[in-house]
Amino acid sequence: MGINRRIFLSSMAVLPALSGVLLPSATQAQSPMPSGVLPSWNDGPAKQAILEFVRSTTDQGSSKFVPPEERIATFDQDGTLWVEHPIYSQVVYCLDRVPALAETDPKLKDVEPFKTVLSGDREAIAKLSLHDLEKILFATLTGMSVDDFEAEVKKWLASARDARWKRPYTDLIYQPMLEVLQHLRSNGFKTYIVTGGGQDFVRVYSERVYGVPPEQVVGTAAGTKYGYQKDGTPFLTKEPKLLLNDDNAGKPEGIHLMIGRRPRAAFGNSTGDREMLEYTGAGDGARLMMLVLHDDAQREYAYGPAQGLPETKVGTFSQELYDEAKKKNWTVISMKNDWKRILASES
Amino acid sequence: MGINRRIFLSSMAVLPALSGVLLPSATQAQSPMPSGVLPSWNDGPAKQAILEFVRSTTDQGSSKFVPPEERIATFDQDGTLWVEHPIYSQVVYCLDRVPALAETDPKLKDVEPFKTVLSGDREAIAKLSLHDLEKILFATLTGMSVDDFEAEVKKWLASARDARWKRPYTDLIYQPMLEVLQHLRSNGFKTYIVTGGGQDFVRVYSERVYGVPPEQVVGTAAGTKYGYQKDGTPFLTKEPKLLLNDDNAGKPEGIHLMIGRRPRAAFGNSTGDREMLEYTGAGDGARLMMLVLHDDAQREYAYGPAQGLPETKVGTFSQELYDEAKKKNWTVISMKNDWKRILASES
């Protein structure tokens, strides 16, 4: 059904007004549910941990029963819900935006790191430091109205393609995790994305792609400024003022700011998710903490020290995190062994 | 049913764990709905505006139909959902906290404005400037763990009483507005509180009192800091670092940060709500903007320039706001003429 879905996605991209109306059926269309829940999961401790958590927290007779309004589950995005390797999709978006930025602000053409990006020298771009990337992110993610930003991201998502799969980035989401989101929601859980990525960026497609509405996306966020157009129409402009750096300790801090409840379940894949899982696990009653391990070099990627592989610029599953997971009984999901299928767009 | 409700409230305060489980029935218990919706509203343009907005936005055949996921309604709290005059309840809480604060930090006893508050001199306290009050707010709302803060507020709410009605502050909520919240929710709207008050403060009682869960409370918010206790248990400490000043232009900015959608309906009562109503009204399709006018000196209070009365330290309904409302067809709610009943706790 990959083709149908691609047609569906691109049509959604040009018909954003419909996305809301179509969402319920659309979301199911993305991942048909054969008989039984979690059909793309192999039997094993990971699948059992999810099924047992949902069963016990929704059974009125269970000592682990959780009232519906307290059923909050948080999911990291990059590397947990969709492919993050070899580079975050949002970083690609920001690099792609630099030429347009240089058009409106020509002096950037002679300023690093913009000069390097405009040179098109892939090797040099790959060598840019995180500090350089931060400069580019701030420059490309701020300065425009929130409405213009949303329109730009929609346009980019409709045309940009991943180098390996030759598909839109929003095709590169993990079918098994879509099934977890749906299983939790169908059991009264509110599912949130808690990402180090840009909150406004992820909100553009979260409802269409994951069935997670914008108000349930917590991410790295900059401030906005309220103002008026010449005709008096009010609008919000994205400001280069960081309000929430939603990674590492920023994740529990962001969860408190935006949700105000401690999650019952949390899913991640890297050291950036460590504090979110610790905070979730520190609450009483039933809790579920899971980490996705990228150990499938053939069907996706294998990376990180826990794999005895070199670190990368994307989320790192360190040996230390692996040890903490074992110690605290967090469940490690092996993409290679626990998942029958990886991408939702591959049938 | 005032007494039943007071018993209910105090029992909820000491049994917070139950509040979630009991919420659905409890909320209804707070405000019985006689036949028909909005029973505490007199027939008139205000009641008609609400009924017509809900009818047209939920009728699939209407050109004003709004898909369920876009049904967002935002409510100011002080003066819109509960009594704010003569002083915000949260300010009373902060003043009440000063002695405990001085116990843990004795040098405050000789420092203004704390010295004045500790003197108990009501006249001098009433004369404190907004800047003084801000100092007290920051000192009393930060520095403790988020869990300790929640416990302190719960304790205070259970014992503190309003000077005029001799009831808990959470009794002083407007029955007609509770009915609007419920009518919107029963028609698929997500109801949010968007308050200049402290987000963490309002979240302590919003679910129990208004049926609005913590994650749907947007308010003035300070940062928190993630750390570990000696035994390694993680916790969040409230920091004196302002992230969102959720008043005036801060309201649309806060709505974008925390919700990420433009509201379809917005309710306020003062100049602090002006930008929220402007932002809501600037969207296309059906929109509802309403302002509560405090013009009932007998049953509640009458204040503000629009009443030809002096300004106060609480929300001001200026003549300028009144004129903008008329110009933009925002509906002004007259407490005196539109409401049969004022407080939910008075039958």
mmCIF file of N, CA and C in Angstrom, chain B residues 3-101:
data_model
loop_
_atom_site.group_PDB
_atom_site.id
_atom_site.type_symbol
_atom_site.label_atom_id
_atom_site.label_comp_id
_atom_site.label_asym_id
_atom_site.label_seq_id
_atom_site.Cartn_x
_atom_site.Cartn_y
_atom_site.Cartn_z
ATOM 1 N N ILE B 3 -23.897 23.320 50.731
ATOM 2 C CA ILE B 3 -23.249 22.532 51.781
ATOM 3 C C ILE B 3 -22.668 21.242 51.217
ATOM 4 N N ASN B 4 -23.480 20.498 50.472
ATOM 5 C CA ASN B 4 -22.966 19.254 49.879
ATOM 6 C C ASN B 4 -21.681 19.522 49.128
ATOM 7 N N ARG B 5 -21.705 20.633 48.376
ATOM 8 C CA ARG B 5 -20.548 20.901 47.538
ATOM 9 C C ARG B 5 -19.337 21.249 48.398
ATOM 10 N N ARG B 6 -19.568 21.967 49.497
ATOM 11 C CA ARG B 6 -18.430 22.310 50.354
ATOM 12 C C ARG B 6 -17.836 21.045 50.957
ATOM 13 N N ILE B 7 -18.735 20.151 51.382
ATOM 14 C CA ILE B 7 -18.244 18.880 51.940
ATOM 15 C C ILE B 7 -17.453 18.152 50.859
ATOM 16 N N PHE B 8 -18.019 18.126 49.662
ATOM 17 C CA PHE B 8 -17.352 17.459 48.540
ATOM 18 C C PHE B 8 -15.971 18.059 48.313
ATOM 19 N N LEU B 9 -15.920 19.410 48.265
ATOM 20 C CA LEU B 9 -14.642 20.078 47.973
ATOM 21 C C LEU B 9 -13.610 19.766 49.037
ATOM 22 N N SER B 10 -13.991 19.903 50.313
ATOM 23 C CA SER B 10 -12.977 19.688 51.353
ATOM 24 C C SER B 10 -12.527 18.228 51.345
ATOM 25 N N SER B 11 -13.458 17.322 51.065
ATOM 26 C CA SER B 11 -13.039 15.915 51.032
ATOM 27 C C SER B 11 -12.099 15.675 49.845
ATOM 28 N N MET B 12 -12.391 16.340 48.740
ATOM 29 C CA MET B 12 -11.501 16.196 47.581
ATOM 30 C C MET B 12 -10.114 16.723 47.921
ATOM 31 N N ALA B 13 -10.084 17.800 48.700
ATOM 32 C CA ALA B 13 -8.794 18.424 49.002
ATOM 33 C C ALA B 13 -7.900 17.482 49.804
ATOM 34 N N VAL B 14 -8.523 16.662 50.643
ATOM 35 C CA VAL B 14 -7.692 15.762 51.451
ATOM 36 C C VAL B 14 -7.553 14.399 50.776
ATOM 37 N N LEU B 15 -8.310 14.194 49.703
ATOM 38 C CA LEU B 15 -8.198 12.920 48.975
ATOM 39 C C LEU B 15 -7.869 13.179 47.512
ATOM 40 N N PRO B 16 -6.769 13.886 47.279
ATOM 41 C CA PRO B 16 -6.441 14.261 45.891
ATOM 42 C C PRO B 16 -6.403 13.062 44.954
ATOM 43 N N ALA B 17 -5.988 11.916 45.498
ATOM 44 C CA ALA B 17 -5.849 10.737 44.632
ATOM 45 C C ALA B 17 -7.195 10.359 44.001
ATOM 46 N N LEU B 18 -8.263 10.738 44.691
ATOM 47 C CA LEU B 18 -9.580 10.360 44.188
ATOM 48 C C LEU B 18 -10.123 11.337 43.148
ATOM 49 N N SER B 19 -9.572 12.546 43.149
ATOM 50 C CA SER B 19 -10.198 13.590 42.339
ATOM 51 C C SER B 19 -10.368 13.144 40.895
ATOM 52 N N GLY B 20 -9.329 12.487 40.364
ATOM 53 C CA GLY B 20 -9.446 12.047 38.979
ATOM 54 C C GLY B 20 -10.606 11.085 38.786
ATOM 55 N N VAL B 21 -10.644 10.049 39.619
ATOM 56 C CA VAL B 21 -11.668 9.020 39.470
ATOM 57 C C VAL B 21 -13.072 9.603 39.576
ATOM 58 N N LEU B 22 -13.229 10.537 40.536
ATOM 59 C CA LEU B 22 -14.564 11.074 40.789
ATOM 60 C C LEU B 22 -14.958 12.178 39.836
ATOM 61 N N LEU B 23 -13.978 12.698 39.089
ATOM 62 C CA LEU B 23 -14.224 13.932 38.335
ATOM 63 C C LEU B 23 -15.525 13.960 37.530
ATOM 64 N N PRO B 24 -15.714 13.006 36.625
ATOM 65 C CA PRO B 24 -16.883 13.145 35.742
ATOM 66 C C PRO B 24 -18.166 13.410 36.520
ATOM 67 N N SER B 25 -18.484 12.530 37.481
ATOM 68 C CA SER B 25 -19.718 12.717 38.232
ATOM 69 C C SER B 25 -19.605 13.966 39.096
ATOM 70 N N ALA B 26 -18.429 14.175 39.677
ATOM 71 C CA ALA B 26 -18.261 15.313 40.576
ATOM 72 C C ALA B 26 -18.563 16.631 39.854
ATOM 73 N N THR B 27 -18.024 16.765 38.644
ATOM 74 C CA THR B 27 -18.213 18.015 37.916
ATOM 75 C C THR B 27 -19.699 18.284 37.700
ATOM 76 N N GLN B 28 -20.420 17.234 37.297
ATOM 77 C CA GLN B 28 -21.849 17.424 37.100
ATOM 78 C C GLN B 28 -22.506 17.790 38.426
ATOM 79 N N ALA B 29 -22.033 17.163 39.495
ATOM 80 C CA ALA B 29 -22.645 17.413 40.797
ATOM 81 C C ALA B 29 -22.514 18.880 41.173
ATOM 82 N N GLN B 30 -21.426 19.494 40.743
ATOM 83 C CA GLN B 30 -21.198 20.900 41.084
ATOM 84 C C GLN B 30 -22.293 21.787 40.514
ATOM 85 N N SER B 31 -22.824 21.434 39.343
ATOM 86 C CA SER B 31 -23.805 22.315 38.717
ATOM 87 C C SER B 31 -24.867 21.483 38.004
ATOM 88 N N PRO B 32 -25.927 21.166 38.712
ATOM 89 C CA PRO B 32 -26.987 20.354 38.120
ATOM 90 C C PRO B 32 -27.548 21.074 36.904
ATOM 91 N N MET B 33 -27.828 20.349 35.835
ATOM 92 C CA MET B 33 -28.365 20.963 34.623
ATOM 93 C C MET B 33 -29.870 20.705 34.525
ATOM 94 N N PRO B 34 -30.681 21.671 34.897
ATOM 95 C CA PRO B 34 -32.127 21.508 34.691
ATOM 96 C C PRO B 34 -32.385 21.356 33.192
ATOM 97 N N SER B 35 -33.649 21.113 32.829
ATOM 98 C CA SER B 35 -33.952 20.905 31.404
ATOM 99 C C SER B 35 -33.418 22.087 30.603
ATOM 100 N N GLY B 36 -32.845 21.790 29.445
ATOM 101 C CA GLY B 36 -32.309 22.857 28.606
ATOM 102 C C GLY B 36 -30.888 23.193 28.979
ATOM 103 N N VAL B 37 -30.142 23.723 28.003
ATOM 104 C CA VAL B 37 -28.754 24.109 28.283
ATOM 105 C C VAL B 37 -28.720 25.552 28.780
ATOM 106 N N LEU B 38 -27.597 25.928 29.384
ATOM 107 C CA LEU B 38 -27.416 27.283 29.915
ATOM 108 C C LEU B 38 -28.598 27.730 30.778
ATOM 109 N N PRO B 39 -29.059 26.891 31.729
ATOM 110 C CA PRO B 39 -30.239 27.225 32.524
ATOM 111 C C PRO B 39 -30.077 28.477 33.391
ATOM 112 N N SER B 40 -28.842 28.847 33.711
ATOM 113 C CA SER B 40 -28.645 30.029 34.560
ATOM 114 C C SER B 40 -28.531 31.316 33.760
ATOM 115 N N TRP B 41 -28.769 31.221 32.442
ATOM 116 C CA TRP B 41 -28.692 32.402 31.586
ATOM 117 C C TRP B 41 -30.091 32.904 31.254
ATOM 118 N N ASN B 42 -30.294 34.221 31.345
ATOM 119 C CA ASN B 42 -31.541 34.807 30.867
ATOM 120 C C ASN B 42 -31.496 34.829 29.347
ATOM 121 N N ASP B 43 -32.668 34.737 28.708
ATOM 122 C CA ASP B 43 -32.705 34.853 27.255
ATOM 123 C C ASP B 43 -32.220 36.238 26.873
ATOM 124 N N GLY B 44 -31.428 36.300 25.792
ATOM 125 C CA GLY B 44 -30.887 37.588 25.368
ATOM 126 C C GLY B 44 -29.771 37.359 24.380
ATOM 127 N N PRO B 45 -29.175 38.423 23.868
ATOM 128 C CA PRO B 45 -28.142 38.298 22.837
ATOM 129 C C PRO B 45 -26.939 37.452 23.273
ATOM 130 N N ALA B 46 -26.539 37.521 24.536
ATOM 131 C CA ALA B 46 -25.374 36.752 24.993
ATOM 132 C C ALA B 46 -25.664 35.251 24.917
ATOM 133 N N LYS B 47 -26.781 34.827 25.528
ATOM 134 C CA LYS B 47 -27.138 33.399 25.507
ATOM 135 C C LYS B 47 -27.328 32.930 24.061
ATOM 136 N N GLN B 48 -27.988 33.769 23.250
ATOM 137 C CA GLN B 48 -28.235 33.395 21.846
ATOM 138 C C GLN B 48 -26.925 33.244 21.078
ATOM 139 N N ALA B 49 -25.952 34.128 21.345
ATOM 140 C CA ALA B 49 -24.664 34.073 20.632
ATOM 141 C C ALA B 49 -23.966 32.740 20.902
ATOM 142 N N ILE B 50 -24.024 32.276 22.158
ATOM 143 C CA ILE B 50 -23.373 31.008 22.521
ATOM 144 C C ILE B 50 -24.082 29.838 21.843
ATOM 145 N N LEU B 51 -25.415 29.810 21.958
ATOM 146 C CA LEU B 51 -26.181 28.692 21.387
ATOM 147 C C LEU B 51 -26.012 28.626 19.874
ATOM 148 N N GLU B 52 -26.043 29.791 19.211
ATOM 149 C CA GLU B 52 -25.940 29.817 17.753
ATOM 150 C C GLU B 52 -24.540 29.408 17.300
ATOM 151 N N PHE B 53 -23.508 29.848 18.035
ATOM 152 C CA PHE B 53 -22.134 29.469 17.685
ATOM 153 C C PHE B 53 -21.968 27.950 17.760
ATOM 154 N N VAL B 54 -22.445 27.349 18.850
ATOM 155 C CA VAL B 54 -22.290 25.901 19.021
ATOM 156 C C VAL B 54 -23.112 25.149 17.971
ATOM 157 N N ARG B 55 -24.331 25.633 17.716
ATOM 158 C CA ARG B 55 -25.182 24.953 16.732
ATOM 159 C C ARG B 55 -24.515 24.956 15.355
ATOM 160 N N SER B 56 -24.070 26.142 14.917
ATOM 161 C CA SER B 56 -23.555 26.259 13.544
ATOM 162 C C SER B 56 -22.211 25.563 13.363
ATOM 163 N N THR B 57 -21.374 25.533 14.407
ATOM 164 C CA THR B 57 -20.046 24.923 14.236
ATOM 165 C C THR B 57 -20.086 23.403 14.343
ATOM 166 N N THR B 58 -21.193 22.854 14.830
ATOM 167 C CA THR B 58 -21.283 21.393 14.984
ATOM 168 C C THR B 58 -22.264 20.766 13.999
ATOM 169 N N ASP B 59 -22.862 21.585 13.125
ATOM 170 C CA ASP B 59 -23.821 21.101 12.129
ATOM 171 C C ASP B 59 -23.088 20.826 10.815
ATOM 172 N N GLN B 60 -22.957 19.528 10.494
ATOM 173 C CA GLN B 60 -22.208 19.128 9.286
ATOM 174 C C GLN B 60 -22.710 19.867 8.053
ATOM 175 N N GLY B 61 -23.998 20.223 8.046
ATOM 176 C CA GLY B 61 -24.571 20.876 6.878
ATOM 177 C C GLY B 61 -24.311 22.373 6.846
ATOM 178 N N SER B 62 -23.781 22.909 7.935
ATOM 179 C CA SER B 62 -23.590 24.358 8.012
ATOM 180 C C SER B 62 -22.275 24.787 7.362
ATOM 181 N N SER B 63 -22.287 25.959 6.734
ATOM 182 C CA SER B 63 -21.051 26.494 6.127
ATOM 183 C C SER B 63 -20.057 26.866 7.233
ATOM 184 N N LYS B 64 -20.556 26.947 8.469
ATOM 185 C CA LYS B 64 -19.686 27.313 9.598
ATOM 186 C C LYS B 64 -19.192 26.090 10.369
ATOM 187 N N PHE B 65 -19.446 24.890 9.824
ATOM 188 C CA PHE B 65 -19.030 23.657 10.509
ATOM 189 C C PHE B 65 -17.530 23.670 10.795
ATOM 190 N N VAL B 66 -17.161 23.245 11.996
ATOM 191 C CA VAL B 66 -15.749 23.169 12.404
ATOM 192 C C VAL B 66 -15.426 21.720 12.767
ATOM 193 N N PRO B 67 -14.405 21.106 12.105
ATOM 194 C CA PRO B 67 -14.054 19.724 12.447
ATOM 195 C C PRO B 67 -13.712 19.610 13.933
ATOM 196 N N PRO B 68 -14.090 18.500 14.564
ATOM 197 C CA PRO B 68 -13.906 18.344 16.014
ATOM 198 C C PRO B 68 -12.517 18.715 16.511
ATOM 199 N N GLU B 69 -11.474 18.271 15.804
ATOM 200 C CA GLU B 69 -10.121 18.518 16.341
ATOM 201 C C GLU B 69 -9.750 19.998 16.345
ATOM 202 N N GLU B 70 -10.521 20.824 15.612
ATOM 203 C CA GLU B 70 -10.231 22.270 15.613
ATOM 204 C C GLU B 70 -11.113 23.036 16.593
ATOM 205 N N ARG B 71 -11.910 22.299 17.374
ATOM 206 C CA ARG B 71 -12.819 22.969 18.323
ATOM 207 C C ARG B 71 -12.084 23.279 19.628
ATOM 208 N N ILE B 72 -11.466 24.456 19.647
ATOM 209 C CA ILE B 72 -10.684 24.908 20.802
ATOM 210 C C ILE B 72 -11.347 26.172 21.361
ATOM 211 N N ALA B 73 -11.634 26.165 22.656
ATOM 212 C CA ALA B 73 -12.200 27.348 23.308
ATOM 213 C C ALA B 73 -11.328 27.718 24.496
ATOM 214 N N THR B 74 -10.979 29.015 24.614
ATOM 215 C CA THR B 74 -10.088 29.459 25.687
ATOM 216 C C THR B 74 -10.818 30.432 26.622
ATOM 217 N N PHE B 75 -10.570 30.256 27.915
ATOM 218 C CA PHE B 75 -11.228 31.065 28.949
ATOM 219 C C PHE B 75 -10.202 31.696 29.873
ATOM 220 N N ASP B 76 -10.263 33.019 30.019
ATOM 221 C CA ASP B 76 -9.534 33.660 31.092
ATOM 222 C C ASP B 76 -10.132 33.157 32.406
ATOM 223 N N GLN B 77 -9.382 33.212 33.517
ATOM 224 C CA GLN B 77 -9.953 32.753 34.787
ATOM 225 C C GLN B 77 -10.429 33.897 35.691
ATOM 226 N N ASP B 78 -9.512 34.729 36.175
ATOM 227 C CA ASP B 78 -9.871 35.748 37.160
ATOM 228 C C ASP B 78 -10.866 36.758 36.593
ATOM 229 N N GLY B 79 -12.059 36.781 37.147
ATOM 230 C CA GLY B 79 -13.088 37.711 36.687
ATOM 231 C C GLY B 79 -13.920 37.172 35.537
ATOM 232 N N THR B 80 -13.497 36.025 34.983
ATOM 233 C CA THR B 80 -14.251 35.402 33.880
ATOM 234 C C THR B 80 -14.866 34.084 34.335
ATOM 235 N N LEU B 81 -14.109 33.298 35.112
ATOM 236 C CA LEU B 81 -14.636 32.021 35.615
ATOM 237 C C LEU B 81 -14.896 32.061 37.117
ATOM 238 N N TRP B 82 -14.173 32.943 37.823
ATOM 239 C CA TRP B 82 -14.411 33.074 39.267
ATOM 240 C C TRP B 82 -14.133 34.508 39.698
ATOM 241 N N VAL B 83 -14.529 34.813 40.937
ATOM 242 C CA VAL B 83 -14.431 36.174 41.475
ATOM 243 C C VAL B 83 -12.968 36.615 41.569
ATOM 244 N N GLU B 84 -12.671 37.834 41.101
ATOM 245 C CA GLU B 84 -11.302 38.364 41.182
ATOM 246 C C GLU B 84 -11.211 39.575 42.101
ATOM 247 N N HIS B 85 -12.363 40.160 42.453
ATOM 248 C CA HIS B 85 -12.412 41.393 43.215
ATOM 249 C C HIS B 85 -12.586 41.096 44.695
ATOM 250 N N PRO B 86 -11.977 41.788 45.627
ATOM 251 C CA PRO B 86 -11.125 42.957 45.425
ATOM 252 C C PRO B 86 -9.660 42.629 45.169
ATOM 253 N N ILE B 87 -9.307 41.315 45.286
ATOM 254 C CA ILE B 87 -7.908 40.940 45.081
ATOM 255 C C ILE B 87 -7.842 39.494 44.577
ATOM 256 N N TYR B 88 -6.898 39.202 43.672
ATOM 257 C CA TYR B 88 -6.760 37.851 43.129
ATOM 258 C C TYR B 88 -6.504 36.847 44.249
ATOM 259 N N SER B 89 -7.201 35.717 44.196
ATOM 260 C CA SER B 89 -7.012 34.699 45.237
ATOM 261 C C SER B 89 -5.559 34.257 45.333
ATOM 262 N N GLN B 90 -4.884 34.188 44.178
ATOM 263 C CA GLN B 90 -3.493 33.725 44.210
ATOM 264 C C GLN B 90 -2.603 34.707 44.969
ATOM 265 N N VAL B 91 -2.943 36.000 44.921
ATOM 266 C CA VAL B 91 -2.164 36.994 45.663
ATOM 267 C C VAL B 91 -2.351 36.762 47.160
ATOM 268 N N VAL B 92 -3.598 36.429 47.559
ATOM 269 C CA VAL B 92 -3.858 36.123 48.963
ATOM 270 C C VAL B 92 -3.010 34.919 49.380
ATOM 271 N N TYR B 93 -2.969 33.900 48.510
ATOM 272 C CA TYR B 93 -2.146 32.718 48.813
ATOM 273 C C TYR B 93 -0.695 33.118 49.046
ATOM 274 N N CYS B 94 -0.179 33.971 48.153
ATOM 275 C CA CYS B 94 1.229 34.374 48.260
ATOM 276 C C CYS B 94 1.475 35.160 49.544
ATOM 277 N N LEU B 95 0.551 36.063 49.900
ATOM 278 C CA LEU B 95 0.701 36.833 51.141
ATOM 279 C C LEU B 95 0.660 35.886 52.343
ATOM 280 N N ASP B 96 -0.226 34.891 52.286
ATOM 281 C CA ASP B 96 -0.331 33.918 53.381
ATOM 282 C C ASP B 96 0.928 33.069 53.521
ATOM 283 N N ARG B 97 1.685 32.941 52.425
ATOM 284 C CA ARG B 97 2.887 32.097 52.445
ATOM 285 C C ARG B 97 4.099 32.823 53.050
ATOM 286 N N VAL B 98 4.039 34.155 53.116
ATOM 287 C CA VAL B 98 5.213 34.923 53.543
ATOM 288 C C VAL B 98 5.748 34.515 54.923
ATOM 289 N N PRO B 99 4.875 34.313 55.951
ATOM 290 C CA PRO B 99 5.423 33.907 57.249
ATOM 291 C C PRO B 99 6.249 32.619 57.159
ATOM 292 N N ALA B 100 5.725 31.607 56.455
ATOM 293 C CA ALA B 100 6.472 30.346 56.314
ATOM 294 C C ALA B 100 7.800 30.598 55.607
ATOM 295 N N LEU B 101 7.747 31.518 54.626
ATOM 296 C CA LEU B 101 8.956 31.847 53.874
ATOM 297 C C LEU B 101 9.985 32.499 54.801
#
